[in-house]
GROMACS .gro file of C-alpha atoms in nm:
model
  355
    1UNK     CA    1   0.766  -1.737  -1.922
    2UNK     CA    2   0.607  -1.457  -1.721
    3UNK     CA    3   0.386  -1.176  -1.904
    4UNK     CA    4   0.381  -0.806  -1.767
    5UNK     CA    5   0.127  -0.539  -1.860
    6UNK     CA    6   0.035  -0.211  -1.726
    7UNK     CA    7  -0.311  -0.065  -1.695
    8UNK     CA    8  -0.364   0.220  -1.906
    9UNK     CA    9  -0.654   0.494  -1.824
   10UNK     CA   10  -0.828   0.748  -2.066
   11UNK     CA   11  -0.722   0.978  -1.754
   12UNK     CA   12  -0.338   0.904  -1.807
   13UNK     CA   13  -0.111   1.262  -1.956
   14UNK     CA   14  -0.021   1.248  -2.280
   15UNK     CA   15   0.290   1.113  -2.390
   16UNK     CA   16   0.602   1.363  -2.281
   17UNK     CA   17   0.354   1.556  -1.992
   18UNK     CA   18   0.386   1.235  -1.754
   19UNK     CA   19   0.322   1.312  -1.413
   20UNK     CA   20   0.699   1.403  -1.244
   21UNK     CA   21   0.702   1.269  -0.877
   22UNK     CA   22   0.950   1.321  -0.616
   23UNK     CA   23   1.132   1.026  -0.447
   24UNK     CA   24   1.308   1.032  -0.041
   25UNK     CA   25   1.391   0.660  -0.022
   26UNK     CA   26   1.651   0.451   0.174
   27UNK     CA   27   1.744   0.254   0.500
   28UNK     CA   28   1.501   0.273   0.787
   29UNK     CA   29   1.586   0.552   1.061
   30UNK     CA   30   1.792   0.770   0.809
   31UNK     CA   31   1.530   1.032   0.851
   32UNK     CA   32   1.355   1.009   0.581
   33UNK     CA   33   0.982   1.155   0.726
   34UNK     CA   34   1.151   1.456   0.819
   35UNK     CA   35   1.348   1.501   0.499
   36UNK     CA   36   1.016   1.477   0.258
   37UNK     CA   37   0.792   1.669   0.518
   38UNK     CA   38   1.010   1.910   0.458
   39UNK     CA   39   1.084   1.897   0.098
   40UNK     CA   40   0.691   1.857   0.023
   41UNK     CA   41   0.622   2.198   0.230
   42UNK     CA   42   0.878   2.375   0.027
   43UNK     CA   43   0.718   2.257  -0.299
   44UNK     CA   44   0.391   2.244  -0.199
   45UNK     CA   45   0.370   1.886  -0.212
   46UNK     CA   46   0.204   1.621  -0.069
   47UNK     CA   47   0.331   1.282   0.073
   48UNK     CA   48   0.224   0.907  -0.036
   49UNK     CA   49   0.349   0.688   0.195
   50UNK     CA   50   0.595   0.425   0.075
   51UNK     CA   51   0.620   0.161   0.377
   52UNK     CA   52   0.453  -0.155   0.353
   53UNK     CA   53   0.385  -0.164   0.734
   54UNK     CA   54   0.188   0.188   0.778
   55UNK     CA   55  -0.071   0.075   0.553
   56UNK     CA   56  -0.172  -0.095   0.880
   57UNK     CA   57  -0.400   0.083   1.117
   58UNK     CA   58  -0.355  -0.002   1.483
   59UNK     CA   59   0.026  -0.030   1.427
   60UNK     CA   60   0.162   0.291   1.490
   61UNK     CA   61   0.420   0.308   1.742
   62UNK     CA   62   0.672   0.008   1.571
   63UNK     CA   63   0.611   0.117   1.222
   64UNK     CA   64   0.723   0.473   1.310
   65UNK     CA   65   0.440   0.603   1.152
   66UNK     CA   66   0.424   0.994   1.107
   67UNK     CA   67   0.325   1.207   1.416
   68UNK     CA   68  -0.032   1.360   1.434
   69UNK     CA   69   0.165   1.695   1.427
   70UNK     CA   70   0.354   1.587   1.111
   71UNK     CA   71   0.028   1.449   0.893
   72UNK     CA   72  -0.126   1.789   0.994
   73UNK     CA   73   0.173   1.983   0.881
   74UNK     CA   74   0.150   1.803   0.514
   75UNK     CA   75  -0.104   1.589   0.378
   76UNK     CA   76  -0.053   1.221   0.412
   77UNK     CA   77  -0.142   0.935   0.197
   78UNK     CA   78  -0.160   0.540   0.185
   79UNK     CA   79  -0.125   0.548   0.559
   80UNK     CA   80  -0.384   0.386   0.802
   81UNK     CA   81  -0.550   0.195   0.462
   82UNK     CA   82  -0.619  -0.168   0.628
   83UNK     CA   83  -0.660  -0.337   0.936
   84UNK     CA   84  -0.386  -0.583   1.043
   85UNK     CA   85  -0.533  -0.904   0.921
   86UNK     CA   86  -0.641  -0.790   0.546
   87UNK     CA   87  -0.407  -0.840   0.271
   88UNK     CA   88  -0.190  -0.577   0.130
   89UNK     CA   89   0.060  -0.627  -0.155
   90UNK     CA   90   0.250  -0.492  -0.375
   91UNK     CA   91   0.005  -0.503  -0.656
   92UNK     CA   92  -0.267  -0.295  -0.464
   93UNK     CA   93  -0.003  -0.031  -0.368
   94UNK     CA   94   0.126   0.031  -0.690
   95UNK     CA   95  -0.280   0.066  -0.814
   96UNK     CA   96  -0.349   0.322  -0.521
   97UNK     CA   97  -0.050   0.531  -0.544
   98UNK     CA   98  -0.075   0.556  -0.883
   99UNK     CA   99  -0.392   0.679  -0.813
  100UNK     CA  100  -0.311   0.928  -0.569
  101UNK     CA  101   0.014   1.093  -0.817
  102UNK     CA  102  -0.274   1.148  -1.098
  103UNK     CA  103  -0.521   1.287  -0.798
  104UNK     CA  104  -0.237   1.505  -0.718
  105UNK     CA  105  -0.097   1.614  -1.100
  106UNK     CA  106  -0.470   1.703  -1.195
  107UNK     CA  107  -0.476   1.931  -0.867
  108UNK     CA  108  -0.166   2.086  -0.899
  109UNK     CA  109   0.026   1.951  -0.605
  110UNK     CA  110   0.394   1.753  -0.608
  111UNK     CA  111   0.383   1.397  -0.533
  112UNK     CA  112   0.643   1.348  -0.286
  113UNK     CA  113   0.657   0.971  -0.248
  114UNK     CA  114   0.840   0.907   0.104
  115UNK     CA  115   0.947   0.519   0.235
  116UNK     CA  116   1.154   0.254   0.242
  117UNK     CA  117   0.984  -0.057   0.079
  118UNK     CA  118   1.195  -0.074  -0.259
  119UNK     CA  119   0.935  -0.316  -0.383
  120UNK     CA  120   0.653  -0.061  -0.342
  121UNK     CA  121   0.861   0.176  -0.519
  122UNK     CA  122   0.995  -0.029  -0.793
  123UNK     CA  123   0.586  -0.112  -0.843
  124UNK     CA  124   0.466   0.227  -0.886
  125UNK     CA  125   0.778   0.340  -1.091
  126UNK     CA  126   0.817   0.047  -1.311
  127UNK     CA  127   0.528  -0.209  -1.267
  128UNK     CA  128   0.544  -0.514  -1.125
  129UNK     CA  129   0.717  -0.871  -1.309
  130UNK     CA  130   0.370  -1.089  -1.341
  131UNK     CA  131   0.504  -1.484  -1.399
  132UNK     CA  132   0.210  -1.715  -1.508
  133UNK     CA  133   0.511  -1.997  -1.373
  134UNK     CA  134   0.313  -2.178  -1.132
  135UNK     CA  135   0.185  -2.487  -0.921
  136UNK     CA  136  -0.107  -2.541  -0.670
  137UNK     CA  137   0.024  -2.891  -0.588
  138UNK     CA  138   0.404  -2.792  -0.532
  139UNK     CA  139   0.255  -2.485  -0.367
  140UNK     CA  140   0.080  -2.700  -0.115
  141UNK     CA  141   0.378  -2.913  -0.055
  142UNK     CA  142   0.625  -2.589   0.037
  143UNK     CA  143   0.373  -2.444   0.284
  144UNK     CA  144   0.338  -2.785   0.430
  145UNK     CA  145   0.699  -2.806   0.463
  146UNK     CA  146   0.695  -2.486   0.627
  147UNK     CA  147   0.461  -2.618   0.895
  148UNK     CA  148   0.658  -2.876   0.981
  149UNK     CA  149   1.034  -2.782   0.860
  150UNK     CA  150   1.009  -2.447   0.956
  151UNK     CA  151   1.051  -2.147   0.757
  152UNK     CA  152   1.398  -2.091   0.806
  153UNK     CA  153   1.480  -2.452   0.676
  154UNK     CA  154   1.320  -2.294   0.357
  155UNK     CA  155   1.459  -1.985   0.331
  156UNK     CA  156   1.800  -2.182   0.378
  157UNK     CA  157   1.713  -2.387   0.054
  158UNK     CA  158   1.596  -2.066  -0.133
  159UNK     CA  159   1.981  -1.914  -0.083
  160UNK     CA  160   2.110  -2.210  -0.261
  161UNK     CA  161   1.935  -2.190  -0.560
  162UNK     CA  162   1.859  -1.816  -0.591
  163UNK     CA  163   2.109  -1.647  -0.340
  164UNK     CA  164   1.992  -1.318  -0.462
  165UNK     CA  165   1.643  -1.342  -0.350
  166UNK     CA  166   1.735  -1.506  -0.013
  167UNK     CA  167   1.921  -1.207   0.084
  168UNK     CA  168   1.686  -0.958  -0.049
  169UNK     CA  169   1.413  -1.164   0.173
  170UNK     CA  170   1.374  -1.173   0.585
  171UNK     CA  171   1.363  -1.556   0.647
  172UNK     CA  172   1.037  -1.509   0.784
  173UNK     CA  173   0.898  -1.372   0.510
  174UNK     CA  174   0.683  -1.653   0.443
  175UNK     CA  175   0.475  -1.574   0.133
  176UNK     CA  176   0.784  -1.462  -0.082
  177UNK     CA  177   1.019  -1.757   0.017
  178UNK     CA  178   0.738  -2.012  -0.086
  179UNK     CA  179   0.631  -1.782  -0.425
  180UNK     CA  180   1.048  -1.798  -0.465
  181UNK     CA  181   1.097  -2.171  -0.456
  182UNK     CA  182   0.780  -2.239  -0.651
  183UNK     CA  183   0.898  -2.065  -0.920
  184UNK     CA  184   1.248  -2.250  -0.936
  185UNK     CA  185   1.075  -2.563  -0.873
  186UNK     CA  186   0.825  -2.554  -1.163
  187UNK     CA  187   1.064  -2.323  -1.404
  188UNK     CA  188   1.405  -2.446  -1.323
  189UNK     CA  189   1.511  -2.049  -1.319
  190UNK     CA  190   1.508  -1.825  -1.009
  191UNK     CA  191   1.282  -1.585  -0.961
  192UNK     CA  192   1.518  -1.330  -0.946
  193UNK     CA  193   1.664  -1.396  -1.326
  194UNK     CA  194   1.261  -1.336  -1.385
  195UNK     CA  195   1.293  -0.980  -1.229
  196UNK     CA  196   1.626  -0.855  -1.437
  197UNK     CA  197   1.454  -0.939  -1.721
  198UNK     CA  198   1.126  -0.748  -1.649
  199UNK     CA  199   1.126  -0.385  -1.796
  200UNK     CA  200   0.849  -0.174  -1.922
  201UNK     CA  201   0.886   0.034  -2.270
  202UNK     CA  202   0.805   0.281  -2.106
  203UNK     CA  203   0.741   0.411  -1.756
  204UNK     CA  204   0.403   0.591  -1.651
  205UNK     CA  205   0.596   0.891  -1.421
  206UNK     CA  206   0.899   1.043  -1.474
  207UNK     CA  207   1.052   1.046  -1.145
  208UNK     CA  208   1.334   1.196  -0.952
  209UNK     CA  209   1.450   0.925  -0.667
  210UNK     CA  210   1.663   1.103  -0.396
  211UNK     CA  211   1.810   0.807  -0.125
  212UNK     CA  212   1.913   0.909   0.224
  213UNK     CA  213   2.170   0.764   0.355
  214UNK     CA  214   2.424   0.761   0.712
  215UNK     CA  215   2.766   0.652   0.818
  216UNK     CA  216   2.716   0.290   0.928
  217UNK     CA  217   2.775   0.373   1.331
  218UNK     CA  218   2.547   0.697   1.305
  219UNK     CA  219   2.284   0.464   1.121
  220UNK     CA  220   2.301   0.198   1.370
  221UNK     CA  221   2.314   0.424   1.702
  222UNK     CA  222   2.000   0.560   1.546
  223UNK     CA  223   1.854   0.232   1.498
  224UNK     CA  224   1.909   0.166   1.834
  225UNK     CA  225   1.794   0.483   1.965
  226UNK     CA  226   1.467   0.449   1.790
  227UNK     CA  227   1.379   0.122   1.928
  228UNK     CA  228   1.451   0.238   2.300
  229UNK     CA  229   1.245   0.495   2.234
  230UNK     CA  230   0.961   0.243   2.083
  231UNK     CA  231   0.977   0.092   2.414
  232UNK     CA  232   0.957   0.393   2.586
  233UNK     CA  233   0.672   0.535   2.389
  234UNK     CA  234   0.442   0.184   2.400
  235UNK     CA  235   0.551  -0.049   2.212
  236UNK     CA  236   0.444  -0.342   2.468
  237UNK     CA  237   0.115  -0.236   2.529
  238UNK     CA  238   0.027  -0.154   2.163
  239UNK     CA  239   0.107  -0.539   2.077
  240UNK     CA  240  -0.087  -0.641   2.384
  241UNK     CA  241  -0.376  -0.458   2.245
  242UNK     CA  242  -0.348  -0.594   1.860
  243UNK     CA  243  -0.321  -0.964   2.051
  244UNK     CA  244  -0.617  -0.865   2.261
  245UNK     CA  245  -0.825  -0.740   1.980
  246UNK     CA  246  -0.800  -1.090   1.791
  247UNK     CA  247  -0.459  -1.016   1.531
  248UNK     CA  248  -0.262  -1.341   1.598
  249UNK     CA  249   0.112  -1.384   1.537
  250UNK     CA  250   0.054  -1.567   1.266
  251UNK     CA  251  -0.030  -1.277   1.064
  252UNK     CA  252   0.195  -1.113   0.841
  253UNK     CA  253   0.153  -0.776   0.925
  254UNK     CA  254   0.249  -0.951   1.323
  255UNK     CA  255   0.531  -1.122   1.183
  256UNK     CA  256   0.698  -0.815   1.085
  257UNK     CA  257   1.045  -0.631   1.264
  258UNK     CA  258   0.911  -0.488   1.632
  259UNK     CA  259   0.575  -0.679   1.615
  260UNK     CA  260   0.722  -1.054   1.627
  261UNK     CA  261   1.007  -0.937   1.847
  262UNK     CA  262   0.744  -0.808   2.134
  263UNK     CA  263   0.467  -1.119   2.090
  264UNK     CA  264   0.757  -1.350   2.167
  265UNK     CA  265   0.827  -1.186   2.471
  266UNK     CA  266   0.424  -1.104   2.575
  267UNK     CA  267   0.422  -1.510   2.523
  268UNK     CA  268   0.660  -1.589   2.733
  269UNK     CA  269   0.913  -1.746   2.448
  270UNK     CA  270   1.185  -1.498   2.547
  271UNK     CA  271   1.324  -1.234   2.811
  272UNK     CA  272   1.265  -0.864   2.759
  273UNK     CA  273   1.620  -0.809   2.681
  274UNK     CA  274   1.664  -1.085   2.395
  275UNK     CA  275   1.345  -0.907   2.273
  276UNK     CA  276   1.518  -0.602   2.302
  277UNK     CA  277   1.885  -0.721   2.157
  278UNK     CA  278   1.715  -0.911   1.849
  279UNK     CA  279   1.478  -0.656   1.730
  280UNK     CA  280   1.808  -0.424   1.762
  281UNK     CA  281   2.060  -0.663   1.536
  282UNK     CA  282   1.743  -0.764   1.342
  283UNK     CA  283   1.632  -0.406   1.256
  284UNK     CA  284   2.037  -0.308   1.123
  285UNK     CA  285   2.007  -0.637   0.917
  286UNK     CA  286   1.651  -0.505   0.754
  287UNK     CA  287   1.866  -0.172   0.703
  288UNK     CA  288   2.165  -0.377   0.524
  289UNK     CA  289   1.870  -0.516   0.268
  290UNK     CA  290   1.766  -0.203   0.221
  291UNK     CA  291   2.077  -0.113   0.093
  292UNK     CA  292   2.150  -0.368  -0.121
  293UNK     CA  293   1.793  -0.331  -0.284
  294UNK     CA  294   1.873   0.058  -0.327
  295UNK     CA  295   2.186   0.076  -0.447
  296UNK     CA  296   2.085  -0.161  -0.705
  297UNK     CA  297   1.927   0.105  -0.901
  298UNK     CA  298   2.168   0.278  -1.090
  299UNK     CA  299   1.875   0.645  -1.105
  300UNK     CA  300   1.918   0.668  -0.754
  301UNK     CA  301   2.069   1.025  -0.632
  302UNK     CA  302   2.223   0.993  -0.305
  303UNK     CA  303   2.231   1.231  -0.017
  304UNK     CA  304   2.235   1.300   0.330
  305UNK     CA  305   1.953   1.390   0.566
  306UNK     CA  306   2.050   1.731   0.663
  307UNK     CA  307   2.116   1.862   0.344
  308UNK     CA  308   1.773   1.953   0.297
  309UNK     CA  309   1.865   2.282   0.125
  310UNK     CA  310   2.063   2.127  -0.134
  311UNK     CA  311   1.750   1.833  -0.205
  312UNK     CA  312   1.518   2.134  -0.198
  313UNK     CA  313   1.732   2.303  -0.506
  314UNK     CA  314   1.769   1.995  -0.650
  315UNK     CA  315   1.424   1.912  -0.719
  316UNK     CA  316   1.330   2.256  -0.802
  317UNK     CA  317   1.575   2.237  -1.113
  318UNK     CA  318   1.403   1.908  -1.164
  319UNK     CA  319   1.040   2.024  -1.183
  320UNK     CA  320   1.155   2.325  -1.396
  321UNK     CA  321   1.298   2.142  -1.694
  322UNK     CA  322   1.123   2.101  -2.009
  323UNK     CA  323   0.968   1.781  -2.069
  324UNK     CA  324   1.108   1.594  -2.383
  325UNK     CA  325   1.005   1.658  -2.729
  326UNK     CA  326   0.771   1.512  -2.934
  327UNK     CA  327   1.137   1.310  -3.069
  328UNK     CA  328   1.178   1.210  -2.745
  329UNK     CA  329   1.480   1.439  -2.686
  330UNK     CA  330   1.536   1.346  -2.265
  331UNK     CA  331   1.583   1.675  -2.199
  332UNK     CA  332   1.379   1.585  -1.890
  333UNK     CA  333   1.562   1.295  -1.815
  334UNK     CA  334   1.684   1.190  -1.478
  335UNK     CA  335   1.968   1.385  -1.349
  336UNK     CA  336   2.287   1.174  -1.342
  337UNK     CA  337   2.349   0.989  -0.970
  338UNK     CA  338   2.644   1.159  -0.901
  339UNK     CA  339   2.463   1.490  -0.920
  340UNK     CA  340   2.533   1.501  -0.592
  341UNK     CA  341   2.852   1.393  -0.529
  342UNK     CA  342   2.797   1.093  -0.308
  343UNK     CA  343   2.866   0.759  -0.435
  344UNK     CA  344   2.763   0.463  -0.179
  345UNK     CA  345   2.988   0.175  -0.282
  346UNK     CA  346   3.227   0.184   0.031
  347UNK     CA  347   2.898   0.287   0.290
  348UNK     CA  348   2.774  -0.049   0.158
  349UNK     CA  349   3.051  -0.283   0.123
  350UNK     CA  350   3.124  -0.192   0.462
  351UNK     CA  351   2.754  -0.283   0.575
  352UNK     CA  352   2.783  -0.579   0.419
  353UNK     CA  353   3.072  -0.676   0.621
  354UNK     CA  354   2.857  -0.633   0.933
  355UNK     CA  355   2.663  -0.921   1.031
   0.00000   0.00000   0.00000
């Protein structure tokens, strides 16, 4: 069985004054920079970055990171924090953002955490499921199989016996797909029974999550839009560089959505327009995953992207309320997820449908 624990500081609030944080989450290219840039200048805020891919330096143009103009407009965090080749997880996020909310409570200022890596989120909010389930031998074997089989072949075994985590995962997602089937192998259980069972007693922030979300053709013209315009703005030559300067496509941080897409086609593997149409159909697929993992969590409070005004109220009335009681009355507690009226069940069944 797995064990879970979360670090506890003499520096932590007090039981019922936990840190409240502000949460813009949801697809990619539903506008979400814009939305907490502007919610963290009304509050006086200031943004930790969410996104598992702007942690990166050099990799600017396909991870969309935040304009020069935009970081000077409101302060920026966990952006630009590694190169390309050293390892980020999870793990260190959660430890550095958790960092940055109590940096930001003991100043004053309203953690506006912006992004769209549900994982990252789920780790600062809720801590991450640790399982002690595991093999170095069986280990070895997978990533040998991967070598030879491919990772695909894998990934195609993982949605057999743990269908949930296969579709959460991009079948190149190497690292997960082999920490996946080790688990099942050597516990008999799938990782993602592990993770429904994981909960903290209690959380270290009290947090209001606010998920952005489109009409599936607006999302997808957007999608598209935005990677025309990656093109347009450099995408080519800002893989040639990364290539140049030594960061292999073997990486993970090169095997992500844009990067992989563009090496193939620098090597030679594929036209520019298969580049082009694959990083397109691959990117709405990442957005359909991202869906799935959001709705999943039932405190979510959906909304749209222009509705700033109403977002803006909405977490006003949030920071205002009176923290619970020493009896633990929630009159603090998370606002119910209809608050807004928008319910996503039919925007995601029918994004589902899409292949």
């Amino acid at each position: 069985m797995g064990t879970s624990e979360r670090e506890t500081s003499d520096n932590d609030p007090l039981p019922g004054n936990k840190p409240r944080v502000i949460v813009i989450c949801g697809p990619t290219a539903t506008g979400k920079t814009a939305a907490g840039i502007a919610l963290a200048r009304a509050l006086g805020g200031e943004i930790i970055s969410a996104d598992s891919m702007q942690v990166y330096r050099r990799m600017d143009i396909g991870t969309a990171k935040p304009t020069a103009a935009e970081r000077a407009a409101v302060a920026h965090h966990l952006i630009d924090v590694v190169d390309p080749d050293e390892p980020f997880d999870a793990a260190r996020y959660a430890a550095q953002a958790r960092a940055e909310v109590l940096a930001l409570h003991r100043r004053g200022a309203v953690p506006v955490i912006v992004g769209g890596t549900g994982l990252y989120i789920k780790a600062l909010l809720h801590g991450l499921f640790r399982s002690d389930a595991g093999d170095p031998a069986v280990r070895r074997r997978l990533a040998a199989e991967a070598e030879t089989g491919g990772i695909r072949e894998l990934h195609a075994r993982l949605a057999a016996c743990d269908p949930e985590s296969a579709s959460r995962l991009h079948p190149n997602d190497t690292a997960r797909i082999l920490r996946a089937l080790e688990v099942f192998e050597v516990t008999g259980r799938s990782i993602s029974g592990f993770h429904r069972e994981h909960r903290f007693a209690e959380a270290p922030f009290d947090a209001l999550q606010i998920g952005l979300h489109l009409d599936r053709d607006v999302l997808y013209e957007r999608i598209d839009c935005r990677v025309d315009a990656m093109l347009a703005a450099g995408l080519e030559d800002e893989v040639r560089g990364l290539l140049s300067a030594g960061y292999g496509p073997q990486l993970k941080s090169m095997q992500s959505i844009g990067y992989s897409h563009t090496a193939a086609w620098i090597a030679g593997r594929i036209g520019r327009d298969e580049a082009v149409r694959t990083l397109k159909r691959d990117t709405r697929r990442f957005a359909k995953r991202q869906m799935t993992w959001f709705r999943a969590d039932s405190q979510i409070v959906w909304s749209r992207p222009d509705r700033i005004s109403e977002i803006t109220r909405l977490a006003r009335e949030y920071l205002l309320r009176t923290p619970p009681d020493s009896a633990g009355t929630p009159s603090a507690g998370r606002p119910p997820s209809d608050i807004l009226g928008e319910k996503l069940v039919t925007q995601v069944d029918r994004l589902k449908a899409e292949d």
